[in-house]
Amino acid sequence: MANGWRFIAQRALTGEFLDWDMPLALNTNPKRTLSGPGGLTATIEPEYARLIGPDGVPLLQEWSTKVYLEVDGHIRWGGIVTKTNFDGAQMSVEAEGLTAYAHGIPFEDHLISGELITPPDPYEGQDKNHDGYIDFSNPKRPVPKPPDPYTGPRIDAYEAFRRIWAHIQSRPYGDIGLTVDGHALGKLLGAADGSDPWELAWWNAPDCGQALDQLTRDLPFDWTEDHSWNADHTAVQHRIRLGTPRLGRRRDDLRFADGENLSAIARPEGLGDDYANEIVVLGKGEGRAMARAQVYRYDGRRMRRVATVTDKTLSSENMLRTRGEQELAGRTQNLQIPAIQIVDHPNARFGSWQLGDDIRLQVHVPWVGDLDLWHRIVGDEVSADGTCVLNLKRADSLVY
C-alpha cells in the first residue's frame, strides 16, 4: 500500500471506529461513479478475518461495517460492506457506496405530485327527476354546474429525492447518516393539468433504490456521494451532492495529453447501442393527443437507427424539436474514449477535478490519428501505485 494510504473500518449504525489501518489487498480499485454508488473488491488475510470488533461483532460484517479509503488525510472513497465470501482460508470482501443501501428497501408511504382533484359536488343527488332544478326548491333554482377539477400540489424533483431518502433513514436501523443537498431542481413532477401525476405508493410495492434511479434517469440530473472528516476528525460526514441539474464544469484549466500525464488509453469505441440518427420526442398528453416531434440526421452511409425520448414537461413544437436536436447531437458522434489512466502531474493534480467535469483529451490513436475531443468524467478509480483511471463519456453525448 502506498504511503499515505489506509483503510478505516467503522460500525455503520453506532459510528464506533473499529480499525484504523485494515490490511485490504485490492482486487479492484475504489471507484466513484457519477449518479451511482461505486464500489471495490478486496481480499484479506485469514488471521485478520477472524478478528472481532470491540462490540463483540465480526469486524467485517455485511451491512454492518463502513469502510473508508483515506489518502494523505482526506477521505477519497467511502462505502459499506455488502458481501463477504470465503475461499479456504481467504476472505473476499465487496463494498459499495452508501447509496447502494436504498436498493431493496421498500417505500412504505404515499407520495404524489400533480394529482387531479375533483371537488365534491354539494348538489349531487338533488335533482332526482333530472329537470335541471334543485328538488323541492321554491322558487325553483337551477342546479349549479359542478366544481371544476384542479391539479393538487406539485413537488420539485429534488424534494421527492430528499423525501425518499428521509423515508429510508426514518425506518428502524436505517439511519446511515446521509444528508442530501437542500436546493431545488426547478422541475415539478407530474403534468401541470393533472393528466399524468407522479406517484410513489406503498400498495404498488415500490423499491426506493429503483425510484431514485428512475428520477435521476428520466429528468435527468446528476448526483454524487461525498465523504469527509468533520472539523476535529472525530466523525465522517456523508453527503449527497445534487447538480443544478448537472455537476461539474468545462475544465479549461486542466490538460490531458499524450507524452505528458497520460500513461494509458482504453481502446476507443463507437457509441454502439447508443448510436441513433433519428430521434422521436414524446411530450405532454396521452394517446393520439400526445405532443410529438421527430428529428433526424442521415449521412447516406449508416442505416436508420431510432431513439425515443419521453419528457412530459414539453408541449410546444419548438421545445420538442430543441430537445430532439440536443439528443441527436450526442448520438451521432463517431468515436469516444471510455477511459484513460493518468499520473499525478502539474497538468491535472489528483483531486483537482470532480465527477461531472468536462475535460479535453489530446491523444494519438492508431488507425485514427490525432484526436482532440471533450469528454466528461463519469467515474474515477484511484490506485495505490500513483495512477488514477478516469471513466469517460463524450461530453456532447449527454443531454440536460
PDB file of C-alpha atoms in Angstrom, residues 21-204:
ATOM      1  CA  ASP A  21      -5.469   0.513   9.167  1.00  0.00           C
ATOM      2  CA  MET A  22      -7.149  -2.577   7.711  1.00  0.00           C
ATOM      3  CA  PRO A  23      -4.814  -4.692   5.529  1.00  0.00           C
ATOM      4  CA  LEU A  24      -7.078  -4.949   2.477  1.00  0.00           C
ATOM      5  CA  ALA A  25      -5.488  -6.385  -0.683  1.00  0.00           C
ATOM      6  CA  LEU A  26      -7.414  -4.747  -3.523  1.00  0.00           C
ATOM      7  CA  ASN A  27      -8.775  -6.755  -6.436  1.00  0.00           C
ATOM      8  CA  THR A  28     -10.406  -3.674  -7.945  1.00  0.00           C
ATOM      9  CA  ASN A  29      -9.546  -0.105  -7.068  1.00  0.00           C
ATOM     10  CA  PRO A  30     -12.055   2.028  -5.124  1.00  0.00           C
ATOM     11  CA  LYS A  31     -14.352   3.524  -7.763  1.00  0.00           C
ATOM     12  CA  ARG A  32     -16.558   6.589  -7.557  1.00  0.00           C
ATOM     13  CA  THR A  33     -19.411   6.837 -10.040  1.00  0.00           C
ATOM     14  CA  LEU A  34     -21.469   9.806 -11.197  1.00  0.00           C
ATOM     15  CA  SER A  35     -25.084   9.242 -10.055  1.00  0.00           C
ATOM     16  CA  GLY A  36     -24.210   5.845  -8.635  1.00  0.00           C
ATOM     17  CA  PRO A  37     -22.647   4.217  -5.582  1.00  0.00           C
ATOM     18  CA  GLY A  38     -19.363   2.860  -6.993  1.00  0.00           C
ATOM     19  CA  GLY A  39     -17.541   0.118  -5.115  1.00  0.00           C
ATOM     20  CA  LEU A  40     -14.446  -2.006  -4.510  1.00  0.00           C
ATOM     21  CA  THR A  41     -13.486  -5.658  -4.086  1.00  0.00           C
ATOM     22  CA  ALA A  42     -10.630  -6.931  -1.938  1.00  0.00           C
ATOM     23  CA  THR A  43      -9.237  -9.909  -0.049  1.00  0.00           C
ATOM     24  CA  ILE A  44      -7.980 -10.076   3.488  1.00  0.00           C
ATOM     25  CA  GLU A  45      -5.602 -12.311   5.406  1.00  0.00           C
ATOM     26  CA  PRO A  46      -7.173 -15.242   7.280  1.00  0.00           C
ATOM     27  CA  GLU A  47      -5.885 -14.197  10.696  1.00  0.00           C
ATOM     28  CA  TYR A  48      -7.322 -10.719  10.312  1.00  0.00           C
ATOM     29  CA  ALA A  49     -10.639 -12.022   9.004  1.00  0.00           C
ATOM     30  CA  ARG A  50     -11.256 -13.781  12.307  1.00  0.00           C
ATOM     31  CA  LEU A  51     -10.948 -10.584  14.352  1.00  0.00           C
ATOM     32  CA  ILE A  52     -13.894  -9.457  16.436  1.00  0.00           C
ATOM     33  CA  GLY A  53     -14.600  -5.757  16.904  1.00  0.00           C
ATOM     34  CA  PRO A  54     -14.750  -4.056  20.300  1.00  0.00           C
ATOM     35  CA  ASP A  55     -18.536  -4.548  20.217  1.00  0.00           C
ATOM     36  CA  GLY A  56     -18.179  -8.321  20.011  1.00  0.00           C
ATOM     37  CA  VAL A  57     -19.337  -8.467  16.370  1.00  0.00           C
ATOM     38  CA  PRO A  58     -17.105  -9.621  13.470  1.00  0.00           C
ATOM     39  CA  LEU A  59     -15.045  -6.709  12.244  1.00  0.00           C
ATOM     40  CA  LEU A  60     -16.125  -7.081   8.603  1.00  0.00           C
ATOM     41  CA  GLN A  61     -19.829  -7.868   8.559  1.00  0.00           C
ATOM     42  CA  GLU A  62     -22.290  -7.371   5.712  1.00  0.00           C
ATOM     43  CA  TRP A  63     -24.469  -4.259   6.113  1.00  0.00           C
ATOM     44  CA  SER A  64     -22.741  -3.514   9.410  1.00  0.00           C
ATOM     45  CA  THR A  65     -19.268  -2.200   8.561  1.00  0.00           C
ATOM     46  CA  LYS A  66     -18.478   1.066   6.799  1.00  0.00           C
ATOM     47  CA  VAL A  67     -15.119   1.203   5.013  1.00  0.00           C
ATOM     48  CA  TYR A  68     -13.193   4.339   4.040  1.00  0.00           C
ATOM     49  CA  LEU A  69     -10.092   4.949   1.951  1.00  0.00           C
ATOM     50  CA  GLU A  70      -8.065   7.797   3.397  1.00  0.00           C
ATOM     51  CA  VAL A  71      -5.255   9.260   1.282  1.00  0.00           C
ATOM     52  CA  ASP A  72      -2.953  11.822   2.884  1.00  0.00           C
ATOM     53  CA  GLY A  73      -5.565  12.685   5.492  1.00  0.00           C
ATOM     54  CA  HIS A  74      -8.525  13.042   3.089  1.00  0.00           C
ATOM     55  CA  ILE A  75     -11.372  10.553   2.651  1.00  0.00           C
ATOM     56  CA  ARG A  76     -11.230   9.606  -1.052  1.00  0.00           C
ATOM     57  CA  TRP A  77     -13.843   6.836  -1.002  1.00  0.00           C
ATOM     58  CA  GLY A  78     -16.465   5.509   1.396  1.00  0.00           C
ATOM     59  CA  GLY A  79     -18.881   2.607   1.397  1.00  0.00           C
ATOM     60  CA  ILE A  80     -20.400  -0.286   3.262  1.00  0.00           C
ATOM     61  CA  VAL A  81     -19.538  -3.993   3.195  1.00  0.00           C
ATOM     62  CA  THR A  82     -22.302  -5.682   1.180  1.00  0.00           C
ATOM     63  CA  LYS A  83     -20.894  -9.173   0.582  1.00  0.00           C
ATOM     64  CA  THR A  84     -18.273 -11.497   2.041  1.00  0.00           C
ATOM     65  CA  ASN A  85     -17.095 -14.867   0.755  1.00  0.00           C
ATOM     66  CA  PHE A  86     -14.646 -17.461   1.985  1.00  0.00           C
ATOM     67  CA  ASP A  87     -12.396 -19.499  -0.269  1.00  0.00           C
ATOM     68  CA  GLY A  88     -10.485 -21.829   2.015  1.00  0.00           C
ATOM     69  CA  ALA A  89      -8.699 -19.602   4.489  1.00  0.00           C
ATOM     70  CA  GLN A  90      -9.008 -16.458   2.402  1.00  0.00           C
ATOM     71  CA  MET A  91     -11.838 -13.962   2.805  1.00  0.00           C
ATOM     72  CA  SER A  92     -13.076 -11.791  -0.047  1.00  0.00           C
ATOM     73  CA  VAL A  93     -14.931  -8.543   0.585  1.00  0.00           C
ATOM     74  CA  GLU A  94     -17.221  -6.465  -1.615  1.00  0.00           C
ATOM     75  CA  ALA A  95     -18.153  -2.950  -0.584  1.00  0.00           C
ATOM     76  CA  GLU A  96     -20.417  -0.453  -2.319  1.00  0.00           C
ATOM     77  CA  GLY A  97     -21.035   3.242  -1.804  1.00  0.00           C
ATOM     78  CA  LEU A  98     -23.556   4.072   0.916  1.00  0.00           C
ATOM     79  CA  THR A  99     -26.215   4.980  -1.649  1.00  0.00           C
ATOM     80  CA  ALA A 100     -26.416   1.290  -2.605  1.00  0.00           C
ATOM     81  CA  TYR A 101     -28.349   0.852   0.652  1.00  0.00           C
ATOM     82  CA  ALA A 102     -31.521   2.259  -0.957  1.00  0.00           C
ATOM     83  CA  HIS A 103     -31.872  -0.754  -3.256  1.00  0.00           C
ATOM     84  CA  GLY A 104     -34.076  -3.439  -1.766  1.00  0.00           C
ATOM     85  CA  ILE A 105     -35.705  -1.050   0.725  1.00  0.00           C
ATOM     86  CA  PRO A 106     -39.478  -0.734   0.133  1.00  0.00           C
ATOM     87  CA  PHE A 107     -41.200   2.651   0.130  1.00  0.00           C
ATOM     88  CA  GLU A 108     -43.871   2.299   2.807  1.00  0.00           C
ATOM     89  CA  ASP A 109     -45.630   5.643   2.464  1.00  0.00           C
ATOM     90  CA  HIS A 110     -47.575   7.586  -0.158  1.00  0.00           C
ATOM     91  CA  LEU A 111     -46.138  10.448  -2.175  1.00  0.00           C
ATOM     92  CA  ILE A 112     -47.985  12.089  -5.077  1.00  0.00           C
ATOM     93  CA  SER A 113     -47.308  15.161  -7.200  1.00  0.00           C
ATOM     94  CA  GLY A 114     -49.773  16.733  -9.621  1.00  0.00           C
ATOM     95  CA  GLU A 115     -52.828  14.738  -8.543  1.00  0.00           C
ATOM     96  CA  LEU A 116     -56.064  15.631 -10.367  1.00  0.00           C
ATOM     97  CA  ILE A 117     -58.501  16.594  -7.605  1.00  0.00           C
ATOM     98  CA  THR A 118     -62.250  16.607  -8.250  1.00  0.00           C
ATOM     99  CA  PRO A 119     -64.005  18.608  -5.513  1.00  0.00           C
ATOM    100  CA  PRO A 120     -67.237  17.117  -4.127  1.00  0.00           C
ATOM    101  CA  ASP A 121     -70.404  18.423  -5.751  1.00  0.00           C
ATOM    102  CA  PRO A 122     -72.644  19.760  -2.941  1.00  0.00           C
ATOM    103  CA  TYR A 123     -75.709  19.422  -5.187  1.00  0.00           C
ATOM    104  CA  GLU A 124     -75.095  15.858  -6.318  1.00  0.00           C
ATOM    105  CA  GLY A 125     -78.299  13.796  -5.995  1.00  0.00           C
ATOM    106  CA  GLN A 126     -80.546  16.855  -5.542  1.00  0.00           C
ATOM    107  CA  ASP A 127     -82.119  16.603  -8.993  1.00  0.00           C
ATOM    108  CA  LYS A 128     -83.686  13.186  -8.907  1.00  0.00           C
ATOM    109  CA  ASN A 129     -86.206  13.941 -11.669  1.00  0.00           C
ATOM    110  CA  HIS A 130     -83.435  15.318 -13.926  1.00  0.00           C
ATOM    111  CA  ASP A 131     -85.308  18.518 -14.788  1.00  0.00           C
ATOM    112  CA  GLY A 132     -82.254  20.681 -14.153  1.00  0.00           C
ATOM    113  CA  TYR A 133     -83.644  22.205 -10.941  1.00  0.00           C
ATOM    114  CA  ILE A 134     -82.932  21.521  -7.293  1.00  0.00           C
ATOM    115  CA  ASP A 135     -85.621  19.248  -5.942  1.00  0.00           C
ATOM    116  CA  PHE A 136     -88.309  20.955  -3.831  1.00  0.00           C
ATOM    117  CA  SER A 137     -86.742  24.397  -4.255  1.00  0.00           C
ATOM    118  CA  ASN A 138     -89.312  27.221  -4.197  1.00  0.00           C
ATOM    119  CA  PRO A 139     -88.962  29.260  -6.197  1.00  0.00           C
ATOM    120  CA  LYS A 140     -87.206  26.769  -8.465  1.00  0.00           C
ATOM    121  CA  ARG A 141     -83.454  27.131  -8.574  1.00  0.00           C
ATOM    122  CA  PRO A 142     -81.326  25.582 -11.322  1.00  0.00           C
ATOM    123  CA  VAL A 143     -78.679  23.063 -10.274  1.00  0.00           C
ATOM    124  CA  PRO A 144     -75.282  24.828 -10.363  1.00  0.00           C
ATOM    125  CA  LYS A 145     -72.510  23.473 -12.564  1.00  0.00           C
ATOM    126  CA  PRO A 146     -70.280  21.002 -10.669  1.00  0.00           C
ATOM    127  CA  PRO A 147     -66.966  22.489  -9.469  1.00  0.00           C
ATOM    128  CA  ASP A 148     -64.101  22.100 -11.929  1.00  0.00           C
ATOM    129  CA  PRO A 149     -61.318  19.605 -11.192  1.00  0.00           C
ATOM    130  CA  TYR A 150     -57.960  21.129 -10.365  1.00  0.00           C
ATOM    131  CA  THR A 151     -54.358  19.978 -10.018  1.00  0.00           C
ATOM    132  CA  GLY A 152     -53.108  19.339  -6.496  1.00  0.00           C
ATOM    133  CA  PRO A 153     -49.691  20.358  -5.143  1.00  0.00           C
ATOM    134  CA  ARG A 154     -46.696  19.505  -7.314  1.00  0.00           C
ATOM    135  CA  ILE A 155     -43.340  18.525  -5.840  1.00  0.00           C
ATOM    136  CA  ASP A 156     -39.926  19.577  -7.100  1.00  0.00           C
ATOM    137  CA  ALA A 157     -37.910  16.580  -8.291  1.00  0.00           C
ATOM    138  CA  TYR A 158     -35.177  17.172  -5.689  1.00  0.00           C
ATOM    139  CA  GLU A 159     -37.760  17.412  -2.912  1.00  0.00           C
ATOM    140  CA  ALA A 160     -39.074  13.982  -3.969  1.00  0.00           C
ATOM    141  CA  PHE A 161     -35.468  12.679  -3.994  1.00  0.00           C
ATOM    142  CA  ARG A 162     -34.950  14.006  -0.453  1.00  0.00           C
ATOM    143  CA  ARG A 163     -38.249  12.617   0.813  1.00  0.00           C
ATOM    144  CA  ILE A 164     -37.384   9.138  -0.409  1.00  0.00           C
ATOM    145  CA  TRP A 165     -34.037   9.293   1.394  1.00  0.00           C
ATOM    146  CA  ALA A 166     -35.694  10.722   4.510  1.00  0.00           C
ATOM    147  CA  HIS A 167     -38.145   7.802   4.460  1.00  0.00           C
ATOM    148  CA  ILE A 168     -35.306   5.276   4.094  1.00  0.00           C
ATOM    149  CA  GLN A 169     -33.407   6.713   7.046  1.00  0.00           C
ATOM    150  CA  SER A 170     -36.505   7.119   9.236  1.00  0.00           C
ATOM    151  CA  ARG A 171     -37.100   3.387   9.474  1.00  0.00           C
ATOM    152  CA  PRO A 172     -35.660   1.321  12.354  1.00  0.00           C
ATOM    153  CA  TYR A 173     -31.904   0.759  11.948  1.00  0.00           C
ATOM    154  CA  GLY A 174     -31.960   2.635   8.650  1.00  0.00           C
ATOM    155  CA  ASP A 175     -30.173   5.880   9.542  1.00  0.00           C
ATOM    156  CA  ILE A 176     -26.813   5.694   7.767  1.00  0.00           C
ATOM    157  CA  GLY A 177     -26.038   9.385   8.279  1.00  0.00           C
ATOM    158  CA  LEU A 178     -26.578  10.635   4.725  1.00  0.00           C
ATOM    159  CA  THR A 179     -27.548  14.271   4.221  1.00  0.00           C
ATOM    160  CA  VAL A 180     -28.922  15.478   0.892  1.00  0.00           C
ATOM    161  CA  ASP A 181     -28.398  18.943  -0.605  1.00  0.00           C
ATOM    162  CA  GLY A 182     -31.365  21.241   0.023  1.00  0.00           C
ATOM    163  CA  HIS A 183     -31.747  23.221  -3.205  1.00  0.00           C
ATOM    164  CA  ALA A 184     -34.481  22.760  -5.823  1.00  0.00           C
ATOM    165  CA  LEU A 185     -34.045  21.426  -9.346  1.00  0.00           C
ATOM    166  CA  GLY A 186     -36.781  23.672 -10.718  1.00  0.00           C
ATOM    167  CA  LYS A 187     -38.698  20.814 -12.336  1.00  0.00           C
ATOM    168  CA  LEU A 188     -42.064  19.876 -10.846  1.00  0.00           C
ATOM    169  CA  LEU A 189     -43.167  16.262 -11.086  1.00  0.00           C
ATOM    170  CA  GLY A 190     -46.446  15.371 -12.772  1.00  0.00           C
ATOM    171  CA  ALA A 191     -48.309  17.204 -15.532  1.00  0.00           C
ATOM    172  CA  ALA A 192     -49.493  20.750 -14.792  1.00  0.00           C
ATOM    173  CA  ASP A 193     -53.058  19.889 -15.831  1.00  0.00           C
ATOM    174  CA  GLY A 194     -53.276  16.825 -13.587  1.00  0.00           C
ATOM    175  CA  SER A 195     -53.388  14.434 -16.528  1.00  0.00           C
ATOM    176  CA  ASP A 196     -50.261  12.493 -15.529  1.00  0.00           C
ATOM    177  CA  PRO A 197     -49.471  12.612 -11.790  1.00  0.00           C
ATOM    178  CA  TRP A 198     -46.198  11.277 -10.414  1.00  0.00           C
ATOM    179  CA  GLU A 199     -46.871   8.837  -7.608  1.00  0.00           C
ATOM    180  CA  LEU A 200     -44.999   6.566  -5.232  1.00  0.00           C
ATOM    181  CA  ALA A 201     -47.454   4.427  -3.261  1.00  0.00           C
ATOM    182  CA  TRP A 202     -46.775   1.641  -0.781  1.00  0.00           C
ATOM    183  CA  TRP A 203     -49.543  -0.548  -2.265  1.00  0.00           C
ATOM    184  CA  ASN A 204     -47.543  -0.791  -5.504  1.00  0.00           C
TER     185      ASN A 204
END
